[in-house]
CSV table of C-alpha atoms in Angstrom, one decimal:
chain,number,residue,atom,x,y,z
A,21,MET,CA,-1.6,4.4,30.0
A,22,LYS,CA,1.8,4.9,28.0
A,23,LEU,CA,2.2,5.1,24.8
A,24,TYR,CA,5.3,4.9,23.8
A,25,ASP,CA,5.3,7.0,20.5
A,26,LEU,CA,7.1,8.2,18.0
A,27,VAL,CA,5.8,10.9,15.7
A,28,LEU,CA,6.7,10.3,12.3
A,29,SER,CA,5.5,6.3,12.5
A,30,GLY,CA,2.4,6.1,10.5
A,31,ASN,CA,1.5,3.2,13.5
A,32,CYS,CA,1.7,5.7,16.4
A,33,TYR,CA,-0.1,7.9,14.3
A,34,LYS,CA,-3.2,5.9,14.4
A,35,VAL,CA,-2.3,5.3,17.7
A,36,ARG,CA,-2.3,9.2,18.3
A,37,LEU,CA,-4.8,10.0,16.2
A,38,PHE,CA,-7.8,7.2,18.0
A,39,ALA,CA,-6.9,8.7,21.2
A,40,ALA,CA,-7.6,11.8,19.7
A,41,LEU,CA,-10.7,11.3,17.6
A,42,ALA,CA,-12.4,9.2,20.4
A,43,HIS,CA,-11.6,11.2,23.6
A,44,VAL,CA,-8.7,8.6,25.4
A,45,PRO,CA,-5.8,10.4,27.2
A,46,LEU,CA,-2.5,9.6,26.6
A,47,GLU,CA,0.5,9.5,27.9
A,48,ILE,CA,2.9,9.8,24.6
A,49,VAL,CA,6.7,8.8,25.3
A,50,PRO,CA,8.9,9.3,22.7
A,51,VAL,CA,11.4,7.7,21.8
A,52,ASP,CA,14.8,8.2,20.5
A,53,PHE,CA,14.6,5.8,17.8
A,54,LEU,CA,17.7,6.8,15.6
A,55,ALA,CA,19.8,5.7,18.4
A,56,GLY,CA,17.9,2.5,18.7
A,57,GLU,CA,16.1,3.0,22.0
A,58,HIS,CA,13.6,0.4,20.9
A,59,LYS,CA,16.2,-2.0,20.3
A,60,ARG,CA,17.1,-2.1,24.0
A,61,SER,CA,16.0,-2.9,27.3
A,62,PRO,CA,13.9,-1.7,28.4
A,63,LEU,CA,11.8,-1.3,26.0
A,64,ILE,CA,12.7,-5.2,24.0
A,65,ASP,CA,11.7,-6.3,27.3
A,66,LEU,CA,8.4,-4.6,26.4
A,67,ASN,CA,8.2,-5.6,23.2
A,68,PRO,CA,10.2,-7.9,21.7
A,69,TRP,CA,10.1,-7.4,18.2
A,70,GLY,CA,11.7,-4.3,18.3
A,71,GLU,CA,9.5,-1.9,16.8
A,72,LEU,CA,6.4,0.7,17.7
A,73,PRO,CA,4.5,1.7,18.9
A,74,ILE,CA,4.0,-0.1,22.7
A,75,LEU,CA,1.1,0.0,25.0
A,76,VAL,CA,1.8,-0.1,28.5
A,77,ASP,CA,-1.6,0.5,31.2
A,78,GLY,CA,-0.4,-0.9,34.3
A,79,GLU,CA,0.2,-4.8,34.5
A,80,VAL,CA,-1.0,-5.2,30.2
A,81,VAL,CA,1.3,-4.0,27.5
A,82,LEU,CA,0.8,-3.9,23.7
A,83,ARG,CA,2.5,-4.2,20.6
A,84,ASP,CA,1.0,-4.3,16.4
A,85,SER,CA,-1.0,-0.9,16.6
A,86,GLN,CA,-4.4,-2.4,15.0
A,87,ALA,CA,-4.2,-4.8,18.7
A,88,ILE,CA,-3.4,-1.3,19.8
A,89,LEU,CA,-6.6,-0.1,18.4
A,90,VAL,CA,-8.9,-2.7,19.5
A,91,TYR,CA,-8.0,-2.4,23.5
A,92,LEU,CA,-8.3,1.1,23.9
A,93,ALA,CA,-11.9,0.7,22.2
A,94,GLN,CA,-12.8,-1.7,24.1
A,95,LYS,CA,-12.2,-0.4,27.1
A,96,TYR,CA,-11.8,3.7,26.5
A,97,ALA,CA,-14.3,4.4,23.3
A,98,ALA,CA,-17.8,5.0,23.0
A,99,PRO,CA,-19.0,2.1,21.8
A,100,GLN,CA,-19.1,3.4,17.7
A,101,TRP,CA,-15.7,3.5,17.5
A,102,LEU,CA,-15.2,-0.8,17.8
A,103,PRO,CA,-19.3,-2.1,17.2
A,104,ARG,CA,-19.5,-5.1,20.3
A,105,ASP,CA,-21.7,-7.9,17.5
A,106,ALA,CA,-19.9,-10.5,15.3
A,107,ALA,CA,-20.5,-8.7,11.6
A,108,GLY,CA,-19.7,-5.5,12.9
A,109,LEU,CA,-16.2,-6.5,14.8
A,110,ALA,CA,-15.5,-8.3,11.7
A,111,ALA,CA,-16.2,-6.3,9.5
A,112,VAL,CA,-13.4,-3.6,11.5
A,113,VAL,CA,-10.8,-7.3,11.8
A,114,GLN,CA,-11.3,-7.1,7.6
A,115,TRP,CA,-9.6,-3.6,7.8
A,116,LEU,CA,-7.0,-4.0,10.4
A,117,SER,CA,-5.2,-7.4,8.4
A,118,THR,CA,-4.8,-4.4,5.5
A,119,ALA,CA,-3.4,-2.3,7.4
A,120,ALA,CA,-1.4,-5.0,8.9
A,121,ASN,CA,-0.7,-6.4,5.2
A,122,GLU,CA,-1.5,-4.4,1.9
A,123,VAL,CA,-0.7,-0.9,3.5
A,124,GLN,CA,2.2,-2.0,5.9
A,125,ASN,CA,3.6,-3.4,2.5
A,126,GLY,CA,2.5,-0.9,-0.1
A,127,PRO,CA,2.5,2.1,0.5
A,128,ALA,CA,4.1,2.2,4.1
A,129,SER,CA,6.6,0.4,3.3
A,130,ALA,CA,7.7,2.7,0.4
A,131,ARG,CA,7.7,5.5,2.1
A,132,LEU,CA,10.6,3.6,4.2
A,133,VAL,CA,12.0,3.2,1.0
A,134,ASP,CA,12.0,6.5,0.4
A,135,LYS,CA,11.4,8.8,3.2
A,136,PHE,CA,14.6,6.5,5.6
A,137,GLY,CA,16.5,4.7,2.7
A,138,TYR,CA,15.1,1.2,4.1
A,139,ALA,CA,16.8,-1.2,2.2
A,140,ILE,CA,12.7,-2.9,0.3
A,141,ASP,CA,12.3,-4.1,-3.1
A,142,LYS,CA,10.8,-0.7,-3.7
A,143,ALA,CA,8.9,-1.9,-7.8
A,144,ASP,CA,7.9,-4.6,-5.0
A,145,THR,CA,6.1,-1.2,-2.4
A,146,LEU,CA,4.9,0.4,-5.7
A,147,ARG,CA,3.3,-3.2,-7.3
A,148,ARG,CA,1.1,-3.9,-3.4
A,149,SER,CA,0.1,0.1,-3.5
A,150,ALA,CA,-0.8,-0.4,-7.2
A,151,ARG,CA,-3.7,-3.0,-6.1
A,152,ILE,CA,-5.1,-2.1,-2.8
A,153,LEU,CA,-4.7,1.7,-4.1
A,154,PRO,CA,-8.2,0.9,-6.6
A,155,LEU,CA,-9.8,-2.0,-4.0
A,156,LEU,CA,-9.9,1.1,-1.6
A,157,GLU,CA,-11.1,2.9,-4.3
A,158,ALA,CA,-14.0,0.5,-5.5
A,159,HIS,CA,-15.3,0.9,-1.6
A,160,LEU,CA,-14.9,4.1,-0.9
A,161,SER,CA,-17.3,4.5,-3.7
A,162,GLN,CA,-20.2,2.6,-2.1
A,163,HIS,CA,-19.4,4.0,1.3
A,164,ALA,CA,-18.3,6.7,3.5
A,165,TRP,CA,-16.6,4.7,5.7
A,166,LEU,CA,-14.7,1.8,5.8
A,167,ALA,CA,-16.3,-0.5,8.5
A,168,ALA,CA,-19.7,0.9,9.2
A,169,ALA,CA,-21.7,3.6,9.0
A,170,GLN,CA,-19.4,5.7,11.2
A,171,PRO,CA,-16.1,6.0,11.7
A,172,THR,CA,-13.8,3.2,12.9
A,173,ILE,CA,-10.6,2.2,14.1
A,174,ALA,CA,-10.7,0.4,10.4
A,175,ASP,CA,-10.5,4.5,9.1
A,176,CYS,CA,-7.8,4.8,11.5
A,177,ALA,CA,-5.5,2.3,11.4
A,178,VAL,CA,-5.9,2.5,7.9
A,179,PHE,CA,-5.7,6.2,6.8
A,180,PRO,CA,-1.8,7.5,8.0
A,181,TYR,CA,0.1,5.7,4.8
A,182,VAL,CA,-2.6,6.2,2.9
A,183,ALA,CA,-2.8,9.5,3.3
A,184,LEU,CA,1.1,9.7,3.5
A,185,ALA,CA,1.0,7.4,0.7
A,186,PRO,CA,2.7,10.7,-1.2
A,187,GLU,CA,6.0,10.6,1.0
A,188,GLY,CA,6.5,7.7,-0.8
A,189,GLY,CA,6.5,8.0,-4.3
A,190,VAL,CA,3.1,6.3,-4.4
A,191,ASP,CA,0.6,9.3,-5.9
A,192,LEU,CA,-3.1,10.1,-4.3
A,193,GLU,CA,-4.4,12.2,-7.8
A,194,PRO,CA,-5.9,8.8,-9.5
A,195,TRP,CA,-8.2,8.3,-6.5
A,196,PRO,CA,-11.2,10.8,-5.8
A,197,GLN,CA,-12.5,8.6,-3.9
A,198,ILE,CA,-9.8,7.8,-1.4
A,199,ARG,CA,-8.9,11.5,-1.7
A,200,ALA,CA,-12.6,13.0,-0.3
A,201,TRP,CA,-12.7,10.3,2.8
A,202,ILE,CA,-8.7,11.7,3.5
A,203,GLN,CA,-10.9,15.2,3.4
A,204,ARG,CA,-13.7,13.0,6.1
A,205,VAL,CA,-11.0,11.8,7.9
A,206,LYS,CA,-9.2,15.1,8.8
A,207,ALA,CA,-12.8,17.1,8.7
A,208,LEU,CA,-13.9,15.0,12.2
A,209,PRO,CA,-13.9,16.4,15.3
A,210,ASP,CA,-11.1,16.6,17.1
A,211,PHE,CA,-9.0,15.7,14.6
A,212,LEU,CA,-4.7,15.2,14.8
A,213,PRO,CA,-2.1,15.9,12.0
A,214,MET,CA,0.9,14.6,12.0
A,215,PRO,CA,3.8,15.7,9.9
A,216,GLY,CA,3.5,14.7,6.0
A,217,VAL,CA,-0.6,14.5,6.5
B,7,MET,CA,-22.9,-20.9,6.1
B,8,LYS,CA,-21.0,-21.6,3.2
B,9,LEU,CA,-17.4,-21.3,3.1
B,10,TYR,CA,-16.1,-20.8,-0.2
B,11,ASP,CA,-12.9,-22.8,0.2
B,12,LEU,CA,-9.5,-24.1,-1.5
B,13,VAL,CA,-8.3,-27.2,0.4
B,14,LEU,CA,-4.8,-26.4,-0.7
B,15,SER,CA,-4.8,-23.1,0.8
B,16,GLY,CA,-3.4,-22.1,4.3
B,17,ASN,CA,-6.1,-18.6,4.5
B,18,CYS,CA,-9.2,-21.4,4.2
B,19,TYR,CA,-7.9,-24.1,6.2
B,20,LYS,CA,-7.0,-21.1,9.4
B,21,VAL,CA,-11.1,-22.0,9.1
B,22,ARG,CA,-11.8,-25.6,8.5
B,23,LEU,CA,-9.3,-25.8,11.3
B,24,PHE,CA,-11.3,-23.1,14.2
B,25,ALA,CA,-15.1,-25.1,13.1
B,26,ALA,CA,-13.2,-28.4,13.7
B,27,LEU,CA,-12.1,-27.5,16.7
B,28,ALA,CA,-15.0,-25.5,17.9
B,29,HIS,CA,-17.7,-27.5,16.4
B,30,VAL,CA,-18.8,-24.5,14.0
B,31,PRO,CA,-21.0,-26.1,11.4
B,32,LEU,CA,-20.1,-24.9,7.7
B,33,GLU,CA,-21.1,-25.4,4.5
B,34,ILE,CA,-17.4,-26.2,2.1
B,35,VAL,CA,-18.4,-25.0,-1.1
B,36,PRO,CA,-15.2,-26.2,-3.1
B,37,VAL,CA,-13.6,-23.1,-5.8
B,38,ASP,CA,-12.0,-23.7,-9.2
B,39,PHE,CA,-8.9,-22.2,-8.2
B,40,LEU,CA,-7.0,-22.9,-10.6
B,41,ALA,CA,-9.9,-22.0,-13.4
B,42,GLY,CA,-9.6,-19.0,-11.7
B,43,GLU,CA,-13.8,-19.1,-11.1
B,44,HIS,CA,-12.4,-16.2,-7.5
B,45,LYS,CA,-12.1,-14.1,-9.5
B,46,ARG,CA,-15.3,-14.2,-12.1
B,47,SER,CA,-18.9,-13.2,-11.8
B,48,PRO,CA,-20.5,-14.5,-8.7
B,49,LEU,CA,-17.7,-15.2,-6.6
B,50,ILE,CA,-15.7,-11.5,-7.2
B,51,ASP,CA,-17.9,-10.2,-6.2
B,52,LEU,CA,-18.9,-11.5,-2.9
B,53,ASN,CA,-14.5,-10.6,-2.5
B,54,PRO,CA,-12.9,-7.5,-5.0
B,55,TRP,CA,-10.3,-8.9,-3.4
B,56,GLY,CA,-10.4,-11.6,-5.6
B,57,GLU,CA,-9.0,-14.5,-2.8
B,58,LEU,CA,-10.2,-17.0,-0.9
B,59,PRO,CA,-11.4,-17.7,1.8
B,60,ILE,CA,-15.1,-16.6,1.5
B,61,LEU,CA,-17.6,-16.8,3.9
B,62,VAL,CA,-21.5,-16.4,3.7
B,63,ASP,CA,-23.6,-16.4,6.4
B,64,GLY,CA,-27.2,-15.1,5.4
B,65,GLU,CA,-26.4,-11.2,5.0
B,66,VAL,CA,-23.3,-11.1,6.5
B,67,VAL,CA,-20.3,-11.7,3.6
B,68,LEU,CA,-16.2,-11.1,4.4
B,69,ARG,CA,-13.1,-11.7,3.1
B,70,ASP,CA,-9.5,-11.7,5.5
B,71,SER,CA,-9.3,-15.6,7.2
B,72,GLN,CA,-8.4,-13.4,10.4
B,73,ALA,CA,-12.2,-11.3,10.0
B,74,ILE,CA,-13.8,-14.8,9.2
B,75,LEU,CA,-12.2,-16.8,12.2
B,76,VAL,CA,-13.3,-13.6,15.0
B,77,TYR,CA,-16.9,-13.2,13.5
B,78,LEU,CA,-17.1,-16.9,13.5
B,79,ALA,CA,-15.7,-17.2,17.6
B,80,GLN,CA,-17.7,-14.3,18.1
B,81,LYS,CA,-21.1,-15.9,17.1
B,82,TYR,CA,-21.3,-20.0,17.6
B,83,ALA,CA,-18.2,-20.3,19.7
B,84,ALA,CA,-17.4,-21.2,23.4
B,85,PRO,CA,-15.9,-17.7,23.9
B,86,GLN,CA,-12.5,-19.6,25.5
B,87,TRP,CA,-12.1,-19.0,21.8
B,88,LEU,CA,-11.8,-15.6,21.8
B,89,PRO,CA,-11.5,-13.8,24.7
B,90,ARG,CA,-14.2,-10.6,25.5
B,91,ASP,CA,-12.3,-8.2,27.4
B,92,ALA,CA,-10.3,-5.9,25.8
B,93,ALA,CA,-7.0,-6.8,27.4
B,94,GLY,CA,-7.9,-10.3,26.4
B,95,LEU,CA,-9.5,-10.0,22.8
B,96,ALA,CA,-6.4,-7.2,22.0
B,97,ALA,CA,-3.5,-9.7,22.5
B,98,VAL,CA,-5.8,-12.4,20.2
B,99,VAL,CA,-4.7,-9.4,18.0
B,100,GLN,CA,-1.4,-9.4,17.8
B,101,TRP,CA,-1.3,-12.7,16.5
B,102,LEU,CA,-4.1,-11.8,13.8
B,103,SER,CA,-1.8,-9.0,12.9
B,104,THR,CA,1.2,-11.6,12.4
B,105,ALA,CA,-1.1,-13.8,11.0
B,106,ALA,CA,-1.9,-11.5,8.1
B,107,ASN,CA,1.9,-10.0,8.0
B,108,GLU,CA,4.6,-11.6,9.3
B,109,VAL,CA,3.4,-14.9,8.8
B,110,GLN,CA,1.8,-13.9,5.3
B,111,ASN,CA,4.6,-12.6,3.8
B,112,GLY,CA,7.1,-14.7,5.2
B,113,PRO,CA,6.2,-19.0,5.5
B,114,ALA,CA,3.0,-19.3,4.2
B,115,SER,CA,4.4,-17.0,0.2
B,116,ALA,CA,7.5,-18.8,0.2
B,117,ARG,CA,5.6,-21.9,0.0
B,118,LEU,CA,3.9,-19.9,-2.7
B,119,VAL,CA,7.0,-20.1,-4.8
B,120,ASP,CA,8.3,-23.2,-4.5
B,121,LYS,CA,4.9,-25.0,-4.2
B,122,PHE,CA,2.7,-23.3,-7.4
B,123,GLY,CA,5.2,-20.6,-8.5
B,124,TYR,CA,3.9,-17.6,-7.9
B,125,ALA,CA,6.8,-14.8,-9.0
B,126,ILE,CA,7.5,-13.8,-5.7
B,127,ASP,CA,11.4,-13.0,-4.3
B,128,LYS,CA,12.1,-16.0,-2.6
B,129,ALA,CA,15.1,-14.0,-1.0
B,130,ASP,CA,12.4,-12.4,0.8
B,131,THR,CA,10.4,-14.0,1.4
B,132,LEU,CA,13.3,-16.4,3.2
B,133,ARG,CA,14.5,-13.4,5.1
B,134,ARG,CA,10.5,-12.3,6.4
B,135,SER,CA,10.4,-16.5,7.7
B,136,ALA,CA,14.7,-15.8,9.5
B,137,ARG,CA,12.4,-12.5,11.5
B,138,ILE,CA,9.3,-14.4,12.9
B,139,LEU,CA,10.4,-18.4,13.0
B,140,PRO,CA,12.6,-16.3,16.2
B,141,LEU,CA,10.2,-14.6,17.9
B,142,LEU,CA,7.5,-17.0,18.0
B,143,GLU,CA,9.4,-20.6,19.1
B,144,ALA,CA,10.5,-17.3,21.8
B,145,HIS,CA,7.2,-16.6,22.4
B,146,LEU,CA,6.1,-20.2,22.3
B,147,SER,CA,9.5,-20.6,25.6
B,148,GLN,CA,6.9,-18.7,27.7
B,149,HIS,CA,3.0,-19.6,26.4
B,150,ALA,CA,1.7,-22.9,25.2
B,151,TRP,CA,-0.5,-20.6,23.2
B,152,LEU,CA,0.2,-17.9,21.3
B,153,ALA,CA,-2.0,-15.6,23.5
B,154,ALA,CA,-3.9,-16.8,26.1
B,155,ALA,CA,-3.8,-19.5,28.6
B,156,GLN,CA,-6.0,-22.2,26.2
B,157,PRO,CA,-5.7,-22.6,22.2
B,158,THR,CA,-8.0,-19.5,21.2
B,159,ILE,CA,-8.3,-18.2,17.5
B,160,ALA,CA,-4.8,-16.8,17.1
B,161,ASP,CA,-3.3,-19.7,17.3
B,162,CYS,CA,-6.0,-21.0,14.4
B,163,ALA,CA,-4.6,-18.0,12.8
B,164,VAL,CA,-1.0,-18.5,12.9
B,165,PHE,CA,-0.7,-22.6,12.3
B,166,PRO,CA,-1.2,-23.3,9.2
B,167,TYR,CA,1.4,-21.7,7.6
B,168,VAL,CA,3.8,-22.3,9.7
B,169,ALA,CA,2.9,-26.7,9.6
B,170,LEU,CA,3.6,-25.7,5.9
B,171,ALA,CA,6.7,-23.6,6.5
B,172,PRO,CA,8.9,-27.1,5.4
B,173,GLU,CA,6.9,-26.9,1.4
B,174,GLY,CA,8.0,-23.5,1.5
B,175,GLY,CA,11.9,-24.6,2.1
B,176,VAL,CA,11.2,-23.1,5.7
B,177,ASP,CA,13.1,-25.7,8.0
B,178,LEU,CA,11.6,-26.1,11.3
B,179,GLU,CA,14.3,-28.5,12.7
B,180,PRO,CA,15.8,-25.3,14.4
B,181,TRP,CA,13.1,-24.3,16.4
B,182,PRO,CA,11.8,-27.4,18.9
B,183,GLN,CA,9.6,-24.7,20.7
B,184,ILE,CA,7.4,-24.5,17.7
B,185,ARG,CA,7.6,-27.9,16.4
B,186,ALA,CA,6.0,-29.1,20.0
B,187,TRP,CA,3.3,-26.1,19.6
B,188,ILE,CA,2.5,-27.5,16.6
B,189,GLN,CA,2.1,-31.6,18.3
B,190,ARG,CA,0.0,-29.7,20.8
B,191,VAL,CA,-2.2,-28.2,18.0
B,192,LYS,CA,-2.6,-31.2,16.1
B,193,ALA,CA,-3.5,-32.9,19.5
B,194,LEU,CA,-6.7,-31.0,20.2
B,195,PRO,CA,-10.0,-32.6,20.3
B,196,ASP,CA,-11.1,-33.0,17.0
B,197,PHE,CA,-8.1,-31.5,15.2
B,198,LEU,CA,-8.6,-31.4,11.5
B,199,PRO,CA,-5.1,-32.1,9.2
B,200,MET,CA,-5.0,-30.5,5.9
B,201,PRO,CA,-2.5,-32.2,3.2
B,202,GLY,CA,1.3,-31.1,4.0
B,203,VAL,CA,-0.2,-30.5,7.8
């Protein structure tokens, strides 16, 4: 099972982190992102969106880090990482949507501007960050983990770009509950770091 | 089971549409959006994000239209609407992420500007629309439905704001495959329309 990967991508890190925590064996295939390898064949044929990560497991080819987390959890991991009942599954999906939208367009995009020079409206990324972080803080003041009594793929989906927020000039100092949750994630057995986390 | 609803919201319509197609009984509770009812108690206590829709089913309270679709499909609908195997489920989740991010920040947000006067960068919404629509067109040139051989909640999640795109000044004329898919959705048994669709 191959993960086409970029070490500095938080979206790729979501998958590497979960695979480490849940003991899912992955063959990591580094992609030459600066040379645009993901925008050309054969990778563009695997993912026409021209994005990383991409997972290939036999006949199964998946784009989108959230979908890859769901696949790995459902197929290869202990059920604690993705509840199978409707309410538990939906509680996780709420946070997968948050990762795909509010976190991606907030702290993750702020980091794209500051660290990689993307032509994105920085003020917009900061406005979005200023909306999502208090909501996350309030949730974490009542819950140790995002979607269940234990860590799930929801935590793996939201953690990377929140932990990397300072690389986009988004200060986590005002958010003690978020900082405590980051420490809880980092203390999980077999936690895997990435540069900047 | 109550759906706190706004008739002009495409996110609420995702849920109403799916419930109609899959014969899931819902009590629709109209919310006085203009009066900010969703920003005050009791609704803000059900969803601190201050957004619609909200689903309440006994003890279960859910925000986020994608999560609500997953819950209803998993608990109340025929399995064709949400495949249970890992690859099938992940194929759906890919499009739930697309609905939450690319569609929400593209055509849905263009419509928020044109129809409701939101202070969002219109040019950014058009750029994002111009990226996602060709990807959707290419996918639909190879597949009748987004995530499986039959319609799933992926179609219900992506359909509303794509079908409503002209209300945001996003023309669907260049995209015959998308227009044909819209017609296929509209032809499903028990299809439910909304204003503008």
